């Protein structure tokens, strides 16, 4: 039987590439996104062409009511949840912390942190043996920023991802005996639309000299690691986060 994966933020970038690789690996995929319906529909069509079942779940991960509604919509269309990739995320323009507004901080943490924590909780309810399910894997997409702090760029984003690393560790412990592995991944500078959305289209390329490998990464290089973490090949890994950063 094919397993089912739900990926948040799957219309572009790392999420979309994870969906493609997972479909090739035998997963059916539910794709969450917020605004880019055209791109999300395009990814879903690609997955169907690969023989996978694909469904779109539009929801703003920064709105707790929409997170809950998204999981209810998932239940109506898919029978089981075996994998969950907590990937939706945003950055903002480069700013010092002492210049940031409360509204900016609230949006950053609402999407990147609170939405991700709420969604992980919803995933546990659909995977845990405690609730009569067969177990599963949660992959949290953090960032190298969680380690580096992103001073003079976006300390708020880095802090919102630091909380994700802590959640991976704690939730991993919490559900380890309930059939669920919780693992995290910290991408480095990856070529995706996120940099342009945050007002700096060339950010990754500009910083590439700070990467020991001397180059930016591609979404598929991150997606390969995520799909591996989802697989049984990573069966003894939980409550930990790995770097995919070219050494940064
Ligand atoms: P991306 O191409 O901009 O993709 C972000 C995805 O998240 C899109 O599908 C977007 O959907 C969705 N999204 C944004 N806000 C949302 C919301 N409120 N609710 C639901 N979906 C929302 O960027 P990416 O680089 O692939 O980012 C994926 C993850 O990797 C993020 O968590 C990011 O922080 C992390 N990351 C990226 C890098 C990098 O260098 N690219 C490095 C480290 C970590 P719509 O466009 O349809 O709204």
PDB file of C-alpha atoms and ligand atoms in Angstrom:
ATOM      1  CA  UNK A   1       0.000   0.000   0.000  1.00  0.00           C
ATOM      2  CA  UNK A   2       1.254   3.497  -0.873  1.00  0.00           C
ATOM      3  CA  UNK A   3       2.039   5.740   2.067  1.00  0.00           C
ATOM      4  CA  UNK A   4       0.688   9.275   2.365  1.00  0.00           C
ATOM      5  CA  UNK A   5       2.792  12.367   2.934  1.00  0.00           C
ATOM      6  CA  UNK A   6       1.583  15.879   3.767  1.00  0.00           C
ATOM      7  CA  UNK A   7       3.991  18.714   2.939  1.00  0.00           C
ATOM      8  CA  UNK A   8       3.371  22.315   3.945  1.00  0.00           C
ATOM      9  CA  UNK A   9       4.612  25.027   1.595  1.00  0.00           C
ATOM     10  CA  UNK A  10       4.755  22.667  -1.359  1.00  0.00           C
ATOM     11  CA  UNK A  11       3.995  25.045  -4.244  1.00  0.00           C
ATOM     12  CA  UNK A  12       7.624  26.060  -4.882  1.00  0.00           C
ATOM     13  CA  UNK A  13      11.208  25.509  -3.765  1.00  0.00           C
ATOM     14  CA  UNK A  14      12.204  22.794  -1.300  1.00  0.00           C
ATOM     15  CA  UNK A  15       8.606  21.673  -0.616  1.00  0.00           C
ATOM     16  CA  UNK A  16       7.756  21.232  -4.309  1.00  0.00           C
ATOM     17  CA  UNK A  17      10.980  19.331  -4.965  1.00  0.00           C
ATOM     18  CA  UNK A  18      10.363  17.093  -1.935  1.00  0.00           C
ATOM     19  CA  UNK A  19       6.901  16.308  -3.343  1.00  0.00           C
ATOM     20  CA  UNK A  20       8.403  15.276  -6.709  1.00  0.00           C
ATOM     21  CA  UNK A  21      11.078  13.049  -5.169  1.00  0.00           C
ATOM     22  CA  UNK A  22       8.635  11.506  -2.691  1.00  0.00           C
ATOM     23  CA  UNK A  23       6.170  10.650  -5.472  1.00  0.00           C
ATOM     24  CA  UNK A  24       9.004   8.924  -7.336  1.00  0.00           C
ATOM     25  CA  UNK A  25       9.748   7.073  -4.099  1.00  0.00           C
ATOM     26  CA  UNK A  26       6.184   5.720  -3.913  1.00  0.00           C
ATOM     27  CA  UNK A  27       4.402   8.275  -1.719  1.00  0.00           C
ATOM     28  CA  UNK A  28       0.967   9.793  -2.327  1.00  0.00           C
ATOM     29  CA  UNK A  29       1.219  13.480  -1.480  1.00  0.00           C
ATOM     30  CA  UNK A  30      -1.046  16.183  -0.035  1.00  0.00           C
ATOM     31  CA  UNK A  31       0.330  19.600  -0.938  1.00  0.00           C
ATOM     32  CA  UNK A  32      -0.304  22.609   1.282  1.00  0.00           C
ATOM     33  CA  UNK A  33       0.408  26.114  -0.010  1.00  0.00           C
ATOM     34  CA  UNK A  34      -0.874  29.603   0.699  1.00  0.00           C
ATOM     35  CA  UNK A  35      -1.080  31.809  -2.393  1.00  0.00           C
ATOM     36  CA  UNK A  36       0.498  30.335  -5.512  1.00  0.00           C
ATOM     37  CA  UNK A  37      -2.348  28.128  -6.771  1.00  0.00           C
ATOM     38  CA  UNK A  38      -0.949  27.915 -10.285  1.00  0.00           C
ATOM     39  CA  UNK A  39       2.398  26.554  -9.106  1.00  0.00           C
ATOM     40  CA  UNK A  40       0.739  24.138  -6.654  1.00  0.00           C
ATOM     41  CA  UNK A  41      -1.563  22.807  -9.385  1.00  0.00           C
ATOM     42  CA  UNK A  42       1.473  22.347 -11.622  1.00  0.00           C
ATOM     43  CA  UNK A  43       3.263  20.276  -8.955  1.00  0.00           C
ATOM     44  CA  UNK A  44       0.109  18.177  -8.373  1.00  0.00           C
ATOM     45  CA  UNK A  45      -0.152  17.459 -12.125  1.00  0.00           C
ATOM     46  CA  UNK A  46       3.500  16.343 -12.178  1.00  0.00           C
ATOM     47  CA  UNK A  47       2.887  13.966  -9.261  1.00  0.00           C
ATOM     48  CA  UNK A  48      -0.187  12.454 -10.928  1.00  0.00           C
ATOM     49  CA  UNK A  49       1.859  11.917 -14.097  1.00  0.00           C
ATOM     50  CA  UNK A  50       4.251   9.916 -11.898  1.00  0.00           C
ATOM     51  CA  UNK A  51       1.350   7.699 -10.767  1.00  0.00           C
ATOM     52  CA  UNK A  52       0.894   9.263  -7.332  1.00  0.00           C
ATOM     53  CA  UNK A  53      -2.326  10.490  -5.768  1.00  0.00           C
ATOM     54  CA  UNK A  54      -1.978  14.236  -5.205  1.00  0.00           C
ATOM     55  CA  UNK A  55      -4.303  16.691  -3.442  1.00  0.00           C
ATOM     56  CA  UNK A  56      -4.096  20.434  -2.811  1.00  0.00           C
ATOM     57  CA  UNK A  57      -4.765  21.901   0.636  1.00  0.00           C
ATOM     58  CA  UNK A  58      -4.719  25.689   0.574  1.00  0.00           C
ATOM     59  CA  UNK A  59      -4.240  27.147   4.058  1.00  0.00           C
ATOM     60  CA  UNK A  60      -2.302  29.909   5.772  1.00  0.00           C
ATOM     61  CA  UNK A  61      -0.015  28.216   8.280  1.00  0.00           C
ATOM     62  CA  UNK A  62       0.128  31.490  10.196  1.00  0.00           C
ATOM     63  CA  UNK A  63      -3.570  31.150  11.139  1.00  0.00           C
ATOM     64  CA  UNK A  64      -4.276  28.453  13.784  1.00  0.00           C
ATOM     65  CA  UNK A  65      -7.880  27.973  12.593  1.00  0.00           C
ATOM     66  CA  UNK A  66      -6.667  27.348   9.051  1.00  0.00           C
ATOM     67  CA  UNK A  67      -4.064  24.845  10.251  1.00  0.00           C
ATOM     68  CA  UNK A  68      -6.797  22.852  11.975  1.00  0.00           C
ATOM     69  CA  UNK A  69      -9.117  23.127   8.963  1.00  0.00           C
ATOM     70  CA  UNK A  70      -6.321  21.947   6.674  1.00  0.00           C
ATOM     71  CA  UNK A  71      -5.902  18.732   8.661  1.00  0.00           C
ATOM     72  CA  UNK A  72      -9.688  18.199   8.626  1.00  0.00           C
ATOM     73  CA  UNK A  73      -9.634  18.623   4.830  1.00  0.00           C
ATOM     74  CA  UNK A  74      -6.738  16.156   4.682  1.00  0.00           C
ATOM     75  CA  UNK A  75      -8.808  13.589   6.642  1.00  0.00           C
ATOM     76  CA  UNK A  76     -11.679  13.951   4.175  1.00  0.00           C
ATOM     77  CA  UNK A  77      -9.451  13.137   1.197  1.00  0.00           C
ATOM     78  CA  UNK A  78      -6.744  10.766   2.459  1.00  0.00           C
ATOM     79  CA  UNK A  79      -7.061   7.620   4.560  1.00  0.00           C
ATOM     80  CA  UNK A  80      -3.871   7.797   6.596  1.00  0.00           C
ATOM     81  CA  UNK A  81      -0.937  10.055   7.399  1.00  0.00           C
ATOM     82  CA  UNK A  82       2.476   8.367   7.337  1.00  0.00           C
ATOM     83  CA  UNK A  83       4.779  11.322   6.771  1.00  0.00           C
ATOM     84  CA  UNK A  84       4.577  15.035   7.499  1.00  0.00           C
ATOM     85  CA  UNK A  85       7.042  17.674   6.291  1.00  0.00           C
ATOM     86  CA  UNK A  86       6.790  20.941   8.230  1.00  0.00           C
ATOM     87  CA  UNK A  87       8.260  23.105   5.480  1.00  0.00           C
ATOM     88  CA  UNK A  88       6.218  26.290   4.955  1.00  0.00           C
ATOM     89  CA  UNK A  89       8.250  29.314   5.941  1.00  0.00           C
ATOM     90  CA  UNK A  90       8.968  32.963   5.249  1.00  0.00           C
ATOM     91  CA  UNK A  91      11.826  35.420   5.594  1.00  0.00           C
ATOM     92  CA  UNK A  92      11.609  39.199   5.632  1.00  0.00           C
ATOM     93  CA  UNK A  93      13.820  42.106   4.574  1.00  0.00           C
ATOM     94  CA  UNK A  94      17.223  42.559   6.212  1.00  0.00           C
ATOM     95  CA  UNK A  95      16.794  44.598   9.392  1.00  0.00           C
ATOM     96  CA  UNK A  96      18.386  45.035  12.805  1.00  0.00           C
ATOM     97  CA  UNK A  97      16.329  43.631  15.671  1.00  0.00           C
ATOM     98  CA  UNK A  98      16.053  47.087  17.247  1.00  0.00           C
ATOM     99  CA  UNK A  99      14.287  48.294  14.080  1.00  0.00           C
ATOM    100  CA  UNK A 100      11.777  45.454  13.788  1.00  0.00           C
ATOM    101  CA  UNK A 101       8.078  46.042  14.488  1.00  0.00           C
ATOM    102  CA  UNK A 102       5.973  43.831  16.733  1.00  0.00           C
ATOM    103  CA  UNK A 103       3.810  43.042  13.663  1.00  0.00           C
ATOM    104  CA  UNK A 104       6.819  41.703  11.783  1.00  0.00           C
ATOM    105  CA  UNK A 105       7.856  39.496  14.721  1.00  0.00           C
ATOM    106  CA  UNK A 106       4.303  38.223  15.189  1.00  0.00           C
ATOM    107  CA  UNK A 107       3.971  37.250  11.496  1.00  0.00           C
ATOM    108  CA  UNK A 108       7.388  35.560  11.462  1.00  0.00           C
ATOM    109  CA  UNK A 109       6.667  33.467  14.548  1.00  0.00           C
ATOM    110  CA  UNK A 110       3.010  32.822  13.600  1.00  0.00           C
ATOM    111  CA  UNK A 111       4.029  31.119  10.337  1.00  0.00           C
ATOM    112  CA  UNK A 112       7.488  29.668  11.009  1.00  0.00           C
ATOM    113  CA  UNK A 113       7.035  28.607  14.615  1.00  0.00           C
ATOM    114  CA  UNK A 114       3.483  28.512  16.002  1.00  0.00           C
ATOM    115  CA  UNK A 115       2.027  27.153  12.740  1.00  0.00           C
ATOM    116  CA  UNK A 116       4.747  24.496  12.644  1.00  0.00           C
ATOM    117  CA  UNK A 117       4.200  23.480  16.289  1.00  0.00           C
ATOM    118  CA  UNK A 118       0.428  23.290  15.869  1.00  0.00           C
ATOM    119  CA  UNK A 119       0.812  21.267  12.671  1.00  0.00           C
ATOM    120  CA  UNK A 120       3.244  18.840  14.317  1.00  0.00           C
ATOM    121  CA  UNK A 121       0.683  18.306  17.081  1.00  0.00           C
ATOM    122  CA  UNK A 122      -2.016  17.594  14.507  1.00  0.00           C
ATOM    123  CA  UNK A 123       0.308  15.147  12.757  1.00  0.00           C
ATOM    124  CA  UNK A 124       0.976  13.313  16.045  1.00  0.00           C
ATOM    125  CA  UNK A 125      -2.786  12.842  16.519  1.00  0.00           C
ATOM    126  CA  UNK A 126      -2.915  11.119  13.120  1.00  0.00           C
ATOM    127  CA  UNK A 127       0.223   8.976  13.524  1.00  0.00           C
ATOM    128  CA  UNK A 128       0.685   7.987  17.153  1.00  0.00           C
ATOM    129  CA  UNK A 129       0.022   4.481  18.445  1.00  0.00           C
ATOM    130  CA  UNK A 130      -1.451   6.347  21.448  1.00  0.00           C
ATOM    131  CA  UNK A 131      -4.334   7.305  19.148  1.00  0.00           C
ATOM    132  CA  UNK A 132      -4.540   3.878  17.466  1.00  0.00           C
ATOM    133  CA  UNK A 133      -2.441   4.716  14.416  1.00  0.00           C
ATOM    134  CA  UNK A 134       0.548   2.967  12.879  1.00  0.00           C
ATOM    135  CA  UNK A 135       3.265   5.570  13.536  1.00  0.00           C
ATOM    136  CA  UNK A 136       5.037   7.840  11.087  1.00  0.00           C
ATOM    137  CA  UNK A 137       7.761  10.394  10.482  1.00  0.00           C
ATOM    138  CA  UNK A 138       7.748  14.169  10.982  1.00  0.00           C
ATOM    139  CA  UNK A 139      10.473  16.170   9.233  1.00  0.00           C
ATOM    140  CA  UNK A 140      10.875  19.758  10.412  1.00  0.00           C
ATOM    141  CA  UNK A 141      12.560  22.148   7.983  1.00  0.00           C
ATOM    142  CA  UNK A 142      14.709  24.473  10.070  1.00  0.00           C
ATOM    143  CA  UNK A 143      17.619  26.557   8.765  1.00  0.00           C
ATOM    144  CA  UNK A 144      21.348  26.979   9.246  1.00  0.00           C
ATOM    145  CA  UNK A 145      20.241  30.402  10.518  1.00  0.00           C
ATOM    146  CA  UNK A 146      19.148  28.653  13.737  1.00  0.00           C
ATOM    147  CA  UNK A 147      22.854  27.992  14.429  1.00  0.00           C
ATOM    148  CA  UNK A 148      24.327  31.132  12.864  1.00  0.00           C
ATOM    149  CA  UNK A 149      21.857  33.665  14.314  1.00  0.00           C
ATOM    150  CA  UNK A 150      21.684  35.842  11.149  1.00  0.00           C
ATOM    151  CA  UNK A 151      22.868  39.029  12.819  1.00  0.00           C
ATOM    152  CA  UNK A 152      22.522  42.131  10.599  1.00  0.00           C
ATOM    153  CA  UNK A 153      20.101  40.217   8.412  1.00  0.00           C
ATOM    154  CA  UNK A 154      17.123  38.706  10.230  1.00  0.00           C
ATOM    155  CA  UNK A 155      17.600  37.616  13.824  1.00  0.00           C
ATOM    156  CA  UNK A 156      13.812  37.091  14.024  1.00  0.00           C
ATOM    157  CA  UNK A 157      13.887  34.440  11.303  1.00  0.00           C
ATOM    158  CA  UNK A 158      16.880  32.705  12.910  1.00  0.00           C
ATOM    159  CA  UNK A 159      15.118  32.660  16.291  1.00  0.00           C
ATOM    160  CA  UNK A 160      11.904  31.327  14.732  1.00  0.00           C
ATOM    161  CA  UNK A 161      13.941  28.397  13.361  1.00  0.00           C
ATOM    162  CA  UNK A 162      15.909  27.894  16.588  1.00  0.00           C
ATOM    163  CA  UNK A 163      12.568  27.101  18.204  1.00  0.00           C
ATOM    164  CA  UNK A 164      11.989  24.477  15.520  1.00  0.00           C
ATOM    165  CA  UNK A 165      15.259  22.708  16.423  1.00  0.00           C
ATOM    166  CA  UNK A 166      14.210  22.678  20.066  1.00  0.00           C
ATOM    167  CA  UNK A 167      10.797  21.309  19.116  1.00  0.00           C
ATOM    168  CA  UNK A 168      12.406  18.528  17.063  1.00  0.00           C
ATOM    169  CA  UNK A 169      14.447  17.461  20.079  1.00  0.00           C
ATOM    170  CA  UNK A 170      11.582  17.628  22.585  1.00  0.00           C
ATOM    171  CA  UNK A 171       8.789  16.212  20.446  1.00  0.00           C
ATOM    172  CA  UNK A 172      11.142  13.475  19.257  1.00  0.00           C
ATOM    173  CA  UNK A 173      11.605  12.412  22.894  1.00  0.00           C
ATOM    174  CA  UNK A 174       7.888  12.748  23.612  1.00  0.00           C
ATOM    175  CA  UNK A 175       6.660  10.408  20.871  1.00  0.00           C
ATOM    176  CA  UNK A 176       9.644   8.067  20.419  1.00  0.00           C
ATOM    177  CA  UNK A 177       7.722   5.150  21.952  1.00  0.00           C
ATOM    178  CA  UNK A 178       4.592   5.912  19.940  1.00  0.00           C
ATOM    179  CA  UNK A 179       5.992   4.860  16.565  1.00  0.00           C
ATOM    180  CA  UNK A 180       6.878   8.384  15.479  1.00  0.00           C
ATOM    181  CA  UNK A 181      10.305   9.660  14.488  1.00  0.00           C
ATOM    182  CA  UNK A 182      10.775  13.438  14.565  1.00  0.00           C
ATOM    183  CA  UNK A 183      13.781  14.698  12.638  1.00  0.00           C
ATOM    184  CA  UNK A 184      14.920  18.083  11.431  1.00  0.00           C
ATOM    185  CA  UNK A 185      16.931  19.444   8.571  1.00  0.00           C
ATOM    186  CA  UNK A 186      18.869  22.713   8.381  1.00  0.00           C
ATOM    187  CA  UNK A 187      19.267  23.872   4.786  1.00  0.00           C
ATOM    188  CA  UNK A 188      22.001  26.395   4.047  1.00  0.00           C
ATOM    189  CA  UNK A 189      21.879  28.868   1.126  1.00  0.00           C
ATOM    190  CA  UNK A 190      19.487  27.237  -1.337  1.00  0.00           C
ATOM    191  CA  UNK A 191      18.351  28.722  -4.670  1.00  0.00           C
ATOM    192  CA  UNK A 192      14.578  29.106  -4.237  1.00  0.00           C
ATOM    193  CA  UNK A 193      12.055  31.959  -4.604  1.00  0.00           C
ATOM    194  CA  UNK A 194      12.190  32.667  -0.828  1.00  0.00           C
ATOM    195  CA  UNK A 195      15.004  35.193  -1.195  1.00  0.00           C
ATOM    196  CA  UNK A 196      13.117  37.312  -3.737  1.00  0.00           C
ATOM    197  CA  UNK A 197       9.977  37.165  -1.574  1.00  0.00           C
ATOM    198  CA  UNK A 198      12.111  38.544   1.289  1.00  0.00           C
ATOM    199  CA  UNK A 199      13.277  41.418  -0.927  1.00  0.00           C
ATOM    200  CA  UNK A 200      16.765  40.081  -1.819  1.00  0.00           C
ATOM    201  CA  UNK A 201      16.625  37.892  -4.961  1.00  0.00           C
ATOM    202  CA  UNK A 202      20.441  37.507  -5.037  1.00  0.00           C
ATOM    203  CA  UNK A 203      20.909  36.791  -1.314  1.00  0.00           C
ATOM    204  CA  UNK A 204      22.003  33.162  -1.674  1.00  0.00           C
ATOM    205  CA  UNK A 205      24.377  33.834  -4.576  1.00  0.00           C
ATOM    206  CA  UNK A 206      25.873  36.900  -2.830  1.00  0.00           C
ATOM    207  CA  UNK A 207      26.740  34.871   0.258  1.00  0.00           C
ATOM    208  CA  UNK A 208      28.022  31.821  -1.613  1.00  0.00           C
ATOM    209  CA  UNK A 209      31.666  32.716  -0.862  1.00  0.00           C
ATOM    210  CA  UNK A 210      30.899  32.091   2.841  1.00  0.00           C
ATOM    211  CA  UNK A 211      30.076  28.447   2.058  1.00  0.00           C
ATOM    212  CA  UNK A 212      33.047  26.077   2.427  1.00  0.00           C
ATOM    213  CA  UNK A 213      32.002  24.357  -0.811  1.00  0.00           C
ATOM    214  CA  UNK A 214      31.937  27.776  -2.479  1.00  0.00           C
ATOM    215  CA  UNK A 215      28.446  27.476  -3.964  1.00  0.00           C
ATOM    216  CA  UNK A 216      24.764  27.645  -3.164  1.00  0.00           C
ATOM    217  CA  UNK A 217      22.656  24.493  -2.935  1.00  0.00           C
ATOM    218  CA  UNK A 218      19.684  23.366  -5.015  1.00  0.00           C
ATOM    219  CA  UNK A 219      16.212  22.387  -3.757  1.00  0.00           C
ATOM    220  CA  UNK A 220      16.739  18.784  -4.856  1.00  0.00           C
ATOM    221  CA  UNK A 221      19.878  18.508  -2.698  1.00  0.00           C
ATOM    222  CA  UNK A 222      17.704  19.298   0.332  1.00  0.00           C
ATOM    223  CA  UNK A 223      14.743  17.222  -0.856  1.00  0.00           C
ATOM    224  CA  UNK A 224      16.972  14.135  -1.251  1.00  0.00           C
ATOM    225  CA  UNK A 225      17.873  14.355   2.441  1.00  0.00           C
ATOM    226  CA  UNK A 226      14.238  14.891   3.481  1.00  0.00           C
ATOM    227  CA  UNK A 227      12.996  11.887   1.496  1.00  0.00           C
ATOM    228  CA  UNK A 228      15.771   9.798   3.002  1.00  0.00           C
ATOM    229  CA  UNK A 229      14.818  10.907   6.532  1.00  0.00           C
ATOM    230  CA  UNK A 230      11.226   9.903   5.736  1.00  0.00           C
ATOM    231  CA  UNK A 231      12.321   6.443   4.645  1.00  0.00           C
ATOM    232  CA  UNK A 232      13.015   3.335   6.694  1.00  0.00           C
ATOM    233  CA  UNK A 233      16.702   3.786   5.811  1.00  0.00           C
ATOM    234  CA  UNK A 234      16.707   6.402   8.610  1.00  0.00           C
ATOM    235  CA  UNK A 235      14.882   4.106  11.053  1.00  0.00           C
ATOM    236  CA  UNK A 236      17.209   4.740  14.037  1.00  0.00           C
ATOM    237  CA  UNK A 237      17.180   8.531  13.720  1.00  0.00           C
ATOM    238  CA  UNK A 238      14.958  10.687  15.872  1.00  0.00           C
ATOM    239  CA  UNK A 239      15.039  13.860  17.989  1.00  0.00           C
ATOM    240  CA  UNK A 240      17.937  15.242  15.922  1.00  0.00           C
ATOM    241  CA  UNK A 241      18.542  17.785  13.171  1.00  0.00           C
ATOM    242  CA  UNK A 242      21.040  17.476  10.314  1.00  0.00           C
ATOM    243  CA  UNK A 243      22.736  20.174   8.190  1.00  0.00           C
ATOM    244  CA  UNK A 244      22.521  20.349   4.386  1.00  0.00           C
ATOM    245  CA  UNK A 245      24.694  23.427   3.993  1.00  0.00           C
ATOM    246  CA  UNK A 246      27.800  22.696   1.918  1.00  0.00           C
ATOM    247  CA  UNK A 247      29.694  22.933   5.207  1.00  0.00           C
ATOM    248  CA  UNK A 248      28.406  26.352   6.284  1.00  0.00           C
TER     249      UNK A 248
HETATM  250  P1  LIG B   1       9.826  29.075  -1.143  1.00  0.00           P
HETATM  251  O1  LIG B   1      10.152  28.583  -2.502  1.00  0.00           O
HETATM  252  O2  LIG B   1       9.469  30.504  -0.955  1.00  0.00           O
HETATM  253  O3  LIG B   1       8.679  28.146  -0.565  1.00  0.00           O
HETATM  254  C1  LIG B   1       7.956  28.488   0.554  1.00  0.00           C
HETATM  255  C2  LIG B   1       6.664  27.728   0.532  1.00  0.00           C
HETATM  256  O4  LIG B   1       5.969  28.036   1.729  1.00  0.00           O
HETATM  257  C3  LIG B   1       5.750  28.106  -0.629  1.00  0.00           C
HETATM  258  O5  LIG B   1       5.094  26.953  -1.074  1.00  0.00           O
HETATM  259  C4  LIG B   1       4.759  29.059   0.019  1.00  0.00           C
HETATM  260  O6  LIG B   1       3.463  29.004  -0.564  1.00  0.00           O
HETATM  261  C5  LIG B   1       4.672  28.470   1.401  1.00  0.00           C
HETATM  262  N1  LIG B   1       4.204  29.425   2.380  1.00  0.00           N
HETATM  263  C6  LIG B   1       4.697  30.622   2.730  1.00  0.00           C
HETATM  264  N2  LIG B   1       3.971  31.179   3.691  1.00  0.00           N
HETATM  265  C7  LIG B   1       2.971  30.316   3.955  1.00  0.00           C
HETATM  266  C8  LIG B   1       1.880  30.318   4.845  1.00  0.00           C
HETATM  267  N3  LIG B   1       1.656  31.346   5.677  1.00  0.00           N
HETATM  268  N4  LIG B   1       1.050  29.247   4.838  1.00  0.00           N
HETATM  269  C9  LIG B   1       1.245  28.206   4.002  1.00  0.00           C
HETATM  270  N5  LIG B   1       2.262  28.149   3.132  1.00  0.00           N
HETATM  271  C10 LIG B   1       3.105  29.200   3.116  1.00  0.00           C
HETATM  272  O7  LIG B   1      11.027  28.854  -0.141  1.00  0.00           O
HETATM  273  P2  LIG B   1      11.971  27.601   0.253  1.00  0.00           P
HETATM  274  O8  LIG B   1      13.335  28.151   0.244  1.00  0.00           O
HETATM  275  O9  LIG B   1      11.653  26.397  -0.529  1.00  0.00           O
HETATM  276  O10 LIG B   1      11.543  27.429   1.778  1.00  0.00           O
HETATM  277  C11 LIG B   1      11.076  26.221   2.339  1.00  0.00           C
HETATM  278  C12 LIG B   1      11.568  26.126   3.773  1.00  0.00           C
HETATM  279  O11 LIG B   1      12.991  26.027   3.763  1.00  0.00           O
HETATM  280  C13 LIG B   1      11.218  27.338   4.641  1.00  0.00           C
HETATM  281  O12 LIG B   1      10.808  26.904   5.913  1.00  0.00           O
HETATM  282  C14 LIG B   1      12.547  28.081   4.744  1.00  0.00           C
HETATM  283  O13 LIG B   1      12.632  28.839   5.909  1.00  0.00           O
HETATM  284  C15 LIG B   1      13.514  26.921   4.724  1.00  0.00           C
HETATM  285  N6  LIG B   1      14.866  27.290   4.353  1.00  0.00           N
HETATM  286  C16 LIG B   1      15.162  27.789   3.113  1.00  0.00           C
HETATM  287  C17 LIG B   1      16.467  28.142   2.823  1.00  0.00           C
HETATM  288  C18 LIG B   1      16.869  28.710   1.478  1.00  0.00           C
HETATM  289  O14 LIG B   1      17.994  29.211   1.334  1.00  0.00           O
HETATM  290  N7  LIG B   1      16.025  28.661   0.460  1.00  0.00           N
HETATM  291  C19 LIG B   1      17.465  27.991   3.782  1.00  0.00           C
HETATM  292  C20 LIG B   1      17.134  27.480   5.026  1.00  0.00           C
HETATM  293  C21 LIG B   1      15.831  27.129   5.310  1.00  0.00           C
HETATM  294  P3  LIG B   1       2.867  30.112  -1.565  1.00  0.00           P
HETATM  295  O15 LIG B   1       4.029  30.675  -2.345  1.00  0.00           O
HETATM  296  O16 LIG B   1       1.893  29.340  -2.387  1.00  0.00           O
HETATM  297  O17 LIG B   1       2.225  31.149  -0.710  1.00  0.00           O
END
